Short mmCIF file of C-alpha atoms and ligand atoms in Angstrom, two decimals:
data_model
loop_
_atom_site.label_atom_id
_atom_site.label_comp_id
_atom_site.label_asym_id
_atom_site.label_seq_id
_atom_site.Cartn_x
_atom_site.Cartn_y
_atom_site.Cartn_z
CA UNK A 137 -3.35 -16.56 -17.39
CA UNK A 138 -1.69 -13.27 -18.43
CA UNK A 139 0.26 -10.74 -16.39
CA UNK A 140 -2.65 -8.31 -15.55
CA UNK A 141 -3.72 -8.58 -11.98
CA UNK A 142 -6.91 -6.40 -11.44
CA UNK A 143 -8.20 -6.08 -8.06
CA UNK A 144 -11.65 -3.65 -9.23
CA UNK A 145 -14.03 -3.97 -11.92
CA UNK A 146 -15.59 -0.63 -12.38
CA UNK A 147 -19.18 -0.75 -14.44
CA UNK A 148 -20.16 2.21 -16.26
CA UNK A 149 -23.50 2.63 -18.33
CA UNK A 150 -21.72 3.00 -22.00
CA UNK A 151 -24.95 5.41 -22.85
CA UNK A 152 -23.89 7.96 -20.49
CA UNK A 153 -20.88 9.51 -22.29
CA UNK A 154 -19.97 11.82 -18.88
CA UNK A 155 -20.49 9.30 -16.49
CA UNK A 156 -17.82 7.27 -18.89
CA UNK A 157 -14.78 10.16 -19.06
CA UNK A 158 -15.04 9.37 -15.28
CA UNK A 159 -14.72 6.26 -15.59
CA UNK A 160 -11.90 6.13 -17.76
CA UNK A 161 -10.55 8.94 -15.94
CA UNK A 162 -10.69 6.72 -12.64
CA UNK A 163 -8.07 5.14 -10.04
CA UNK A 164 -9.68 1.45 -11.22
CA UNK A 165 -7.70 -0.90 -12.57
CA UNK A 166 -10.46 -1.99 -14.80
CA UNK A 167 -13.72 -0.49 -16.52
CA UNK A 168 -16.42 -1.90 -18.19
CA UNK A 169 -18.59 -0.05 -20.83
CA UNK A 170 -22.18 -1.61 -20.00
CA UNK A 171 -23.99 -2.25 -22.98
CA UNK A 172 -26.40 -4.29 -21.25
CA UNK A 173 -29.08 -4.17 -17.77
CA UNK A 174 -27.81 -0.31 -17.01
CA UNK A 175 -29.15 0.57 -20.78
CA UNK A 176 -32.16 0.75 -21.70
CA UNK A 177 -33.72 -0.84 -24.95
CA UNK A 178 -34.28 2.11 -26.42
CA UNK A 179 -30.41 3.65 -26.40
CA UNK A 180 -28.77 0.03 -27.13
CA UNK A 181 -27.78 1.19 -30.50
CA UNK A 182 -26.49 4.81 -29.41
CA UNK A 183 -25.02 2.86 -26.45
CA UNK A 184 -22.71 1.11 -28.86
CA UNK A 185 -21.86 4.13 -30.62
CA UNK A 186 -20.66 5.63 -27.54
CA UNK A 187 -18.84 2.38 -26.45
CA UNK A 188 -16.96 2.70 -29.04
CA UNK A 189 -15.81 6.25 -29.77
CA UNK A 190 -14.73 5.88 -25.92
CA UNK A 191 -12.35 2.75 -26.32
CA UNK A 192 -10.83 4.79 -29.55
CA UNK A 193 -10.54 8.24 -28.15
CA UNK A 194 -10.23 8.05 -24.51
CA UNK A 195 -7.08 8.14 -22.42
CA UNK A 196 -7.45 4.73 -20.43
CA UNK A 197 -4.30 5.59 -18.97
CA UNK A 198 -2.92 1.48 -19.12
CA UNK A 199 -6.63 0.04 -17.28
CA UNK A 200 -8.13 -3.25 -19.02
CA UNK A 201 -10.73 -2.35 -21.17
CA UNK A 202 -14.16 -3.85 -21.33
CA UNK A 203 -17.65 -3.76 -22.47
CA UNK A 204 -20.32 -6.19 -21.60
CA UNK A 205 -22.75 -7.36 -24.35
CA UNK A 206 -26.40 -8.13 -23.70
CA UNK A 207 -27.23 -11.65 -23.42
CA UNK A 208 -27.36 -14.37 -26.02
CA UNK A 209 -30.49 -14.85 -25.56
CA UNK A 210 -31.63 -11.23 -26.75
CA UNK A 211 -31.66 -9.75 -29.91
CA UNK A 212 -28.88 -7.33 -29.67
CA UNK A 213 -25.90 -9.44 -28.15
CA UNK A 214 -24.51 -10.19 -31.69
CA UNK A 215 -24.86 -6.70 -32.75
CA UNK A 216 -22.93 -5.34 -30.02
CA UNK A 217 -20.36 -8.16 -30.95
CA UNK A 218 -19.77 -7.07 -34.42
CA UNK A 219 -20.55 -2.73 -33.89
CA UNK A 220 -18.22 -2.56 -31.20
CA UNK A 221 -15.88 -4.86 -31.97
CA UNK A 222 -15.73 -3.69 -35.74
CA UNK A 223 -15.16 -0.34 -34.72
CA UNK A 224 -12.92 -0.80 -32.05
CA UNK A 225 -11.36 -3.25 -31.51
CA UNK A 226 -8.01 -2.88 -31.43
CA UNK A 227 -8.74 -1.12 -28.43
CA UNK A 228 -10.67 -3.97 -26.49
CA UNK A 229 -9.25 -6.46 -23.98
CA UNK A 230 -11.90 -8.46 -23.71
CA UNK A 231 -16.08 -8.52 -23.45
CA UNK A 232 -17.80 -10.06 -20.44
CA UNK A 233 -20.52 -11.72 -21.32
CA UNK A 234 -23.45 -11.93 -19.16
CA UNK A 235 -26.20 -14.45 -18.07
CA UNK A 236 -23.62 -17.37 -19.65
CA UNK A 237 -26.00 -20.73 -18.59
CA UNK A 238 -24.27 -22.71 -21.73
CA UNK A 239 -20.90 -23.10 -23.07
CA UNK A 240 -22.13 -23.11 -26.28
CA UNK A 241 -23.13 -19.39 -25.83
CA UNK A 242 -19.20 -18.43 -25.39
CA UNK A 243 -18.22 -20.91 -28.08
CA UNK A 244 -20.74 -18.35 -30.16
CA UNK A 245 -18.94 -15.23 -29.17
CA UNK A 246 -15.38 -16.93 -29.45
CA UNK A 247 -16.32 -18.09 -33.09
CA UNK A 248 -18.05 -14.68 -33.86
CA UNK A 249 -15.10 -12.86 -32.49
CA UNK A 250 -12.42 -14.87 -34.36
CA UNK A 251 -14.51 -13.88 -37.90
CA UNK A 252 -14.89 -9.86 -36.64
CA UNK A 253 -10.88 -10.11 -35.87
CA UNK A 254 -10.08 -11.70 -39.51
CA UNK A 255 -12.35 -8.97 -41.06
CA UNK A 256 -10.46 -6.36 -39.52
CA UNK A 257 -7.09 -7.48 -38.97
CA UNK A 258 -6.99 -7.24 -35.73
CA UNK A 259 -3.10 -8.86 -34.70
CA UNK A 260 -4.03 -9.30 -31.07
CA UNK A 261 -7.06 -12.11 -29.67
CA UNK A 262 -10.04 -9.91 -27.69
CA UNK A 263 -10.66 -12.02 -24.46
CA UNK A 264 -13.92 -13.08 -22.82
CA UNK A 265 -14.93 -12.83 -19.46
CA UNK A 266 -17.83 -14.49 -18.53
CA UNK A 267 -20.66 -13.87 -16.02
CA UNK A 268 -22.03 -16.89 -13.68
CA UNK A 269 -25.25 -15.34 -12.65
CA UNK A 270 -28.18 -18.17 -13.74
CA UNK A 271 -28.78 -21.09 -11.92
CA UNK A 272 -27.88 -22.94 -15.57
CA UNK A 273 -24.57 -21.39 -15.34
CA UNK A 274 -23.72 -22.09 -11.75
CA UNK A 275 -24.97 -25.37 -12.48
CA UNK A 276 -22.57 -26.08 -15.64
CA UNK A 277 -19.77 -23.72 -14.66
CA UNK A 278 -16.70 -25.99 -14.93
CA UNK A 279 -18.09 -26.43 -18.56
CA UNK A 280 -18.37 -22.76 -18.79
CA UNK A 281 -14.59 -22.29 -17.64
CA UNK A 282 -13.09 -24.38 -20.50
CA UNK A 283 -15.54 -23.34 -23.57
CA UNK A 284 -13.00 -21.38 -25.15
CA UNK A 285 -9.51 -20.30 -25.07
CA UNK A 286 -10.07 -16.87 -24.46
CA UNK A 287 -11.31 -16.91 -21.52
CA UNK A 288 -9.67 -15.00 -18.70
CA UNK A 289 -11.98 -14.53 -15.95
CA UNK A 290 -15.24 -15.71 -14.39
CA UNK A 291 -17.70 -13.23 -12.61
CA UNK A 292 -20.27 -13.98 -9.68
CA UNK A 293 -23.30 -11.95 -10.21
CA UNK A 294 -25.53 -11.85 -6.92
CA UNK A 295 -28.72 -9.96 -8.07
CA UNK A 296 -29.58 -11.92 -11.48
CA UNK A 297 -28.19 -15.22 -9.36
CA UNK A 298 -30.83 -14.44 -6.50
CA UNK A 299 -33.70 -14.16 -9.31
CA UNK A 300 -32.45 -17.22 -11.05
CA UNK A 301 -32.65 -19.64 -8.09
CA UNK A 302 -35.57 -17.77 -6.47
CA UNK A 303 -33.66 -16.49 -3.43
CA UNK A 304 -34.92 -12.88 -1.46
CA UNK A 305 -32.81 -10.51 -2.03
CA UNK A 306 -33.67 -6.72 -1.76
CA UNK A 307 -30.22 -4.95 -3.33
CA UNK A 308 -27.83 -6.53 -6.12
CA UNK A 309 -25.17 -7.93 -3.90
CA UNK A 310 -26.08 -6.53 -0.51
CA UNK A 311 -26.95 -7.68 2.89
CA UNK A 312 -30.29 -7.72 4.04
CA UNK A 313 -32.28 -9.21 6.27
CA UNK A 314 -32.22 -12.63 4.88
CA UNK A 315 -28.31 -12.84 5.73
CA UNK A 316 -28.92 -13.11 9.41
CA UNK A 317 -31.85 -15.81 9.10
CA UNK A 318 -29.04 -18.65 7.48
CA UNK A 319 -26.86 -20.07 10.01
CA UNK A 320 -23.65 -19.65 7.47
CA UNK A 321 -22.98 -16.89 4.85
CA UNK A 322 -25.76 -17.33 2.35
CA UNK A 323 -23.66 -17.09 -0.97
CA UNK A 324 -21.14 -19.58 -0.07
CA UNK A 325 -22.01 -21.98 -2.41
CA UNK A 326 -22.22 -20.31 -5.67
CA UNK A 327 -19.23 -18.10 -4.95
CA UNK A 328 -16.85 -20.99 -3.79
CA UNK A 329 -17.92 -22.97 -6.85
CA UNK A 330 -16.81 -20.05 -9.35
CA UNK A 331 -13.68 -19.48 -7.58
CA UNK A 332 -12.87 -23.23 -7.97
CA UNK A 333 -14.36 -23.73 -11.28
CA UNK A 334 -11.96 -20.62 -12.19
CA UNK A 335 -8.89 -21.74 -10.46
CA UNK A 336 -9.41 -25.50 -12.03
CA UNK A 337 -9.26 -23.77 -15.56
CA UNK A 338 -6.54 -20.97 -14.95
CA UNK A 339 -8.64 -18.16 -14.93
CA UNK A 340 -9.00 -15.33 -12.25
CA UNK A 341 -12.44 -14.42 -10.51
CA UNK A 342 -14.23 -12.01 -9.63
CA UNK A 343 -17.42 -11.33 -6.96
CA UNK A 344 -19.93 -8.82 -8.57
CA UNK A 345 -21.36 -5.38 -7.54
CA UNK A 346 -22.78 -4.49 -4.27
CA UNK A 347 -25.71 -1.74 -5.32
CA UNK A 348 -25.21 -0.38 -1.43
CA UNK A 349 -22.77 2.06 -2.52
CA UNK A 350 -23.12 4.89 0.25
CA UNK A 351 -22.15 2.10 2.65
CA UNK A 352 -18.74 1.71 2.16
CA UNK A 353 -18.15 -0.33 5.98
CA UNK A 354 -20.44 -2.73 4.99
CA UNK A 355 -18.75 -2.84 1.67
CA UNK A 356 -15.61 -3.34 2.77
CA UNK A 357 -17.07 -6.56 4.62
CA UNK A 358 -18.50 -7.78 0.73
CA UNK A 359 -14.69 -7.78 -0.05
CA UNK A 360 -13.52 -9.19 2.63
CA UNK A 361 -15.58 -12.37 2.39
CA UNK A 362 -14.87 -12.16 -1.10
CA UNK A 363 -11.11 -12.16 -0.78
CA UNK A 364 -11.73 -14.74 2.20
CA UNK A 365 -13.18 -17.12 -0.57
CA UNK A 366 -10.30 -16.47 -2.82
CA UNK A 367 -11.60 -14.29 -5.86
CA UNK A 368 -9.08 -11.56 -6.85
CA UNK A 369 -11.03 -8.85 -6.88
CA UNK A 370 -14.40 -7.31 -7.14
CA UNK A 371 -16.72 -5.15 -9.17
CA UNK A 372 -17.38 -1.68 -8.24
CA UNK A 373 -20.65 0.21 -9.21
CA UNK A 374 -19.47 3.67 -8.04
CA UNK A 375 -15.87 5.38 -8.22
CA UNK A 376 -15.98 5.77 -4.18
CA UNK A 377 -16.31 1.61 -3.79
CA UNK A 378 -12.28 1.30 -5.85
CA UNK A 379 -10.05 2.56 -2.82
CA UNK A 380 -11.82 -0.10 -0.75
CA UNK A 381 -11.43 -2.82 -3.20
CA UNK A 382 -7.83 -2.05 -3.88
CA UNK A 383 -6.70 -2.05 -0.08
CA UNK A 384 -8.70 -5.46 0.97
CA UNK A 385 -7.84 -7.02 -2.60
CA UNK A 386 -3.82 -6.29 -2.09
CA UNK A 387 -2.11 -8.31 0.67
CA UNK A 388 -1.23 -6.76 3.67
CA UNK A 389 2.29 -5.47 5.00
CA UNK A 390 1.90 -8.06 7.91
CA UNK A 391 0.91 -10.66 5.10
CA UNK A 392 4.03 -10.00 2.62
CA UNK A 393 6.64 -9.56 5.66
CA UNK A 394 5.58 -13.19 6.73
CA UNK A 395 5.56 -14.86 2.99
CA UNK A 396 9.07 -13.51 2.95
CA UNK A 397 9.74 -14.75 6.44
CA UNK A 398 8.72 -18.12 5.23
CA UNK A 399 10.24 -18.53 2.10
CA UNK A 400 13.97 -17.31 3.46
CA UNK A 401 13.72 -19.95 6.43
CA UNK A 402 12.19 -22.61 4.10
CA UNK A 403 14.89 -22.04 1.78
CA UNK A 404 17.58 -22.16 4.25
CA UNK A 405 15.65 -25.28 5.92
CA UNK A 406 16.44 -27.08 2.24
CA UNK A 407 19.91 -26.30 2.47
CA UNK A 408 20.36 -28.21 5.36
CA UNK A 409 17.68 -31.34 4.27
CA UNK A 410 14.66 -30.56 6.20
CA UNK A 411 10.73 -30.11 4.34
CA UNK A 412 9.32 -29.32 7.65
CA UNK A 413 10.46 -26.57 9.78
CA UNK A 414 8.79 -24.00 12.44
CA UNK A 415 8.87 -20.23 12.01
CA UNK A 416 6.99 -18.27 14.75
CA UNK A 417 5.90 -21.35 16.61
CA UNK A 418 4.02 -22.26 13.56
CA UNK A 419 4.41 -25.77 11.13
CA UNK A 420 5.93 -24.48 7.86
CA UNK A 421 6.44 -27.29 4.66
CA UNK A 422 6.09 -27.54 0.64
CA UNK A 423 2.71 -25.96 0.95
CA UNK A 424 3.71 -23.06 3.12
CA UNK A 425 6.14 -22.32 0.96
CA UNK A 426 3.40 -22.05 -1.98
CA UNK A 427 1.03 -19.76 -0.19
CA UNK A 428 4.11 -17.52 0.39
CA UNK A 429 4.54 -17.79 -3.06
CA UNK A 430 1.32 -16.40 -4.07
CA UNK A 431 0.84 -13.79 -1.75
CA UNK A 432 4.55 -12.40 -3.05
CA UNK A 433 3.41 -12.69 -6.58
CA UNK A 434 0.18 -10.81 -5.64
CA UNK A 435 1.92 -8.27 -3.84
CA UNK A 436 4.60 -7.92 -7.07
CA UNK A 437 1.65 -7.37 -9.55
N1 COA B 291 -18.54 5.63 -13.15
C1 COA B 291 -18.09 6.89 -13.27
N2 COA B 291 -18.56 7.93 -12.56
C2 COA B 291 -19.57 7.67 -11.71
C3 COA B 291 -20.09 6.38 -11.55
C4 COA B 291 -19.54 5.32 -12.32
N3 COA B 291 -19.99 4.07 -12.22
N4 COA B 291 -21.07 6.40 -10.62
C5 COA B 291 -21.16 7.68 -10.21
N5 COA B 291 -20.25 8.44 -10.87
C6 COA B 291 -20.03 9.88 -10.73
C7 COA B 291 -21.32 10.65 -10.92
O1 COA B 291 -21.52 10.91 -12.30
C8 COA B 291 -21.07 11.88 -10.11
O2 COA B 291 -20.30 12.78 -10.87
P1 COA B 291 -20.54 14.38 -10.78
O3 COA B 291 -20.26 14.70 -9.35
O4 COA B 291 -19.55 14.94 -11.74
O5 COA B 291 -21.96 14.59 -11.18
C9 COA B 291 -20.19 11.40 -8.96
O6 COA B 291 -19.63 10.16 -9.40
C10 COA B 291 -20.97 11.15 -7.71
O7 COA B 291 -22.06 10.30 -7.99
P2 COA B 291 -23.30 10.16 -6.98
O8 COA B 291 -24.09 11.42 -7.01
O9 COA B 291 -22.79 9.69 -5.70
O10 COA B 291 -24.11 8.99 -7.64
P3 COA B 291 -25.23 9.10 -8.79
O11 COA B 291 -26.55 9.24 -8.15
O12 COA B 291 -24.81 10.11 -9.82
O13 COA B 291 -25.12 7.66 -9.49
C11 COA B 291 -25.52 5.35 -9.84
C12 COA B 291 -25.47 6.49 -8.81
C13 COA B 291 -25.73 4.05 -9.12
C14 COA B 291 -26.68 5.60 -10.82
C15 COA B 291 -24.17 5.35 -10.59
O14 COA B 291 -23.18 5.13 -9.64
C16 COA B 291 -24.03 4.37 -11.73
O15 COA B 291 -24.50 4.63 -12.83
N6 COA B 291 -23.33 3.23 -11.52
C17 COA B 291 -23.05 2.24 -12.53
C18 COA B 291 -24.26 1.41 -12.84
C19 COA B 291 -23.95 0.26 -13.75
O16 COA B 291 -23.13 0.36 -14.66
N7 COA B 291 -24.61 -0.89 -13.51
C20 COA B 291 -24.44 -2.06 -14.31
C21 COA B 291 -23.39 -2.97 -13.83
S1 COA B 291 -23.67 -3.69 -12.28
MG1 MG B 292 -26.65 -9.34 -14.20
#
């Protein structure tokens, strides 16, 4: 895993060249250049035009840089491979691939990549990113986690999921209706699975967009079953979703003053030969000390 710790995932249509200075121009620690279900057909080749005169001429001001291809199972995927990647990039950190229901469709783009790289002399490996969003990929996702070496993060996507397995679902990634009629939260399954499917192979995760943007309360509850679950961070569809991503996604004051409460008396516990101790009338051990861990090393980044 590499040092960069992003908490939002901002999507942008990469035809819109406005909409993308915005973007770019944003508080989000990531963007994406959408290339694929925000275009449509008939812009897909201007769409990578603009994709990539924005990675080479706009100020991304130190955010990770992304575009999503279409699927591999279209005829343009490749094309946006080899355009954008041609043309740009140097300035790339990685391409999420969407709709991913076989490894050997991010084996394609690693091997694809790896030629566009040698062509161009590019010194530094683009990264993949891949989107679980078919019932084939939720189905094969620890294969999907370890197809290639690149690979940095796993999505969840909720609407193409939904349509995949046949679940209702009235707005990508939103409650409706159907929420209240499952006695449990509905999405548990395929989101815990990509967390752990992530986790098992190093790489971070991420829950997908909500298309309820004006709601930002009930947004704010998306993120906090999403951080409850353990994903890092989550996508964001419009620029007023990032502020509430970035305060749920980052650990709390109360949350970093007791990791360091923990790890100074589990320290001092050592010292004098004990693994088990109690701080605040609570059990503390070896595993304590590791959540402490993370949630200082989340706070750091
Ligand atoms: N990135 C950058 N700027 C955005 C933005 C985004 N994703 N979404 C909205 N904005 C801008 C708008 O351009 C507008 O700017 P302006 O005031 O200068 O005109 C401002 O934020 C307010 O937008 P608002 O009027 O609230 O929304 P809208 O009706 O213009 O757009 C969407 C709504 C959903 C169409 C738009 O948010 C969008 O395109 N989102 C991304 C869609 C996408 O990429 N989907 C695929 C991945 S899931
Ligand atoms: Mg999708």
């Amino acid at each position: 895993m590499d040092e960069r710790w992003e908490r939002s995932i901002l999507a942008v249509p990469a035809s819109e060249p406005r909409k993308v200075e915005k973007a770019v121009a944003s508080q989000a620690d990531a963007v994406f250049l959408d290339l694929e279900d925000a275009v449509p057909p008939d812009l897909k080749d201007t769409a990578r035009a603009h994709a990539a005169r924005a990675l080479r001429e706009l100020d991304w001001g130190g955010k990770t840089r992304m575009v999503r291809i279409n699927g591999l199972d279209t005829p343009w995927a490749y094309r946006d491979l080899v355009e954008v990647c041609e043309a740009a990039g140097a300035q790339l950190d990685c391409v999420i691939v969407p709709k991913v229901s076989r490894p050997e469709e991010l084996t394609f783009v690693d091997i694809l990549l790896a030629q566009i790289e040698a062509r161009v002399g590019l010194r530094r490996r683009i990264g993949i990113h891949a989107l679980v969003e078919t019932a084939a990929g939720l189905a094969r996702v620890e294969q999907l986690a370890t197809a290639s070496p690149r690979l940095q993060a796993l999505s969840f996507g909720p609407g193409d999921f939904a349509a995949s397995a046949g679940i209702p679902s009235s707005a990508i990634g939103t409650e409706d209706q159907w929420d209240v009629v499952y006695p449990g939260h509905r999405w548990h399954y395929p989101m815990m699975r990509v967390v752990v499917a992530a986790r098992a192979a190093g790489l971070r995760a991420f829950d997908g967009p909500a298309a309820e943007f004006r709601d930002l309360e009930a947004f704010r509850r998306l993120c906090r079953v999403a951080r409850s679950l353990g994903f890092d961070g989550k996508w964001c569809i419009h620029p007023a979703q990032i502020p509430v991503v970035h305060e749920v996604f980052a650990p709390t004051e109360e949350e970093v003053e007791w990791a360091r409460k923990v790890v100074t008396a589990y320290e001092q516990a050592q010292l004098a030969g004990r693994g088990a101790l109690t701080v605040d009338g609570k059990m503390v051990d070896a595993a304590s000390l590791r959540m402490a861990q993370a949630t200082l090393a989340r706070a750091r980044s």
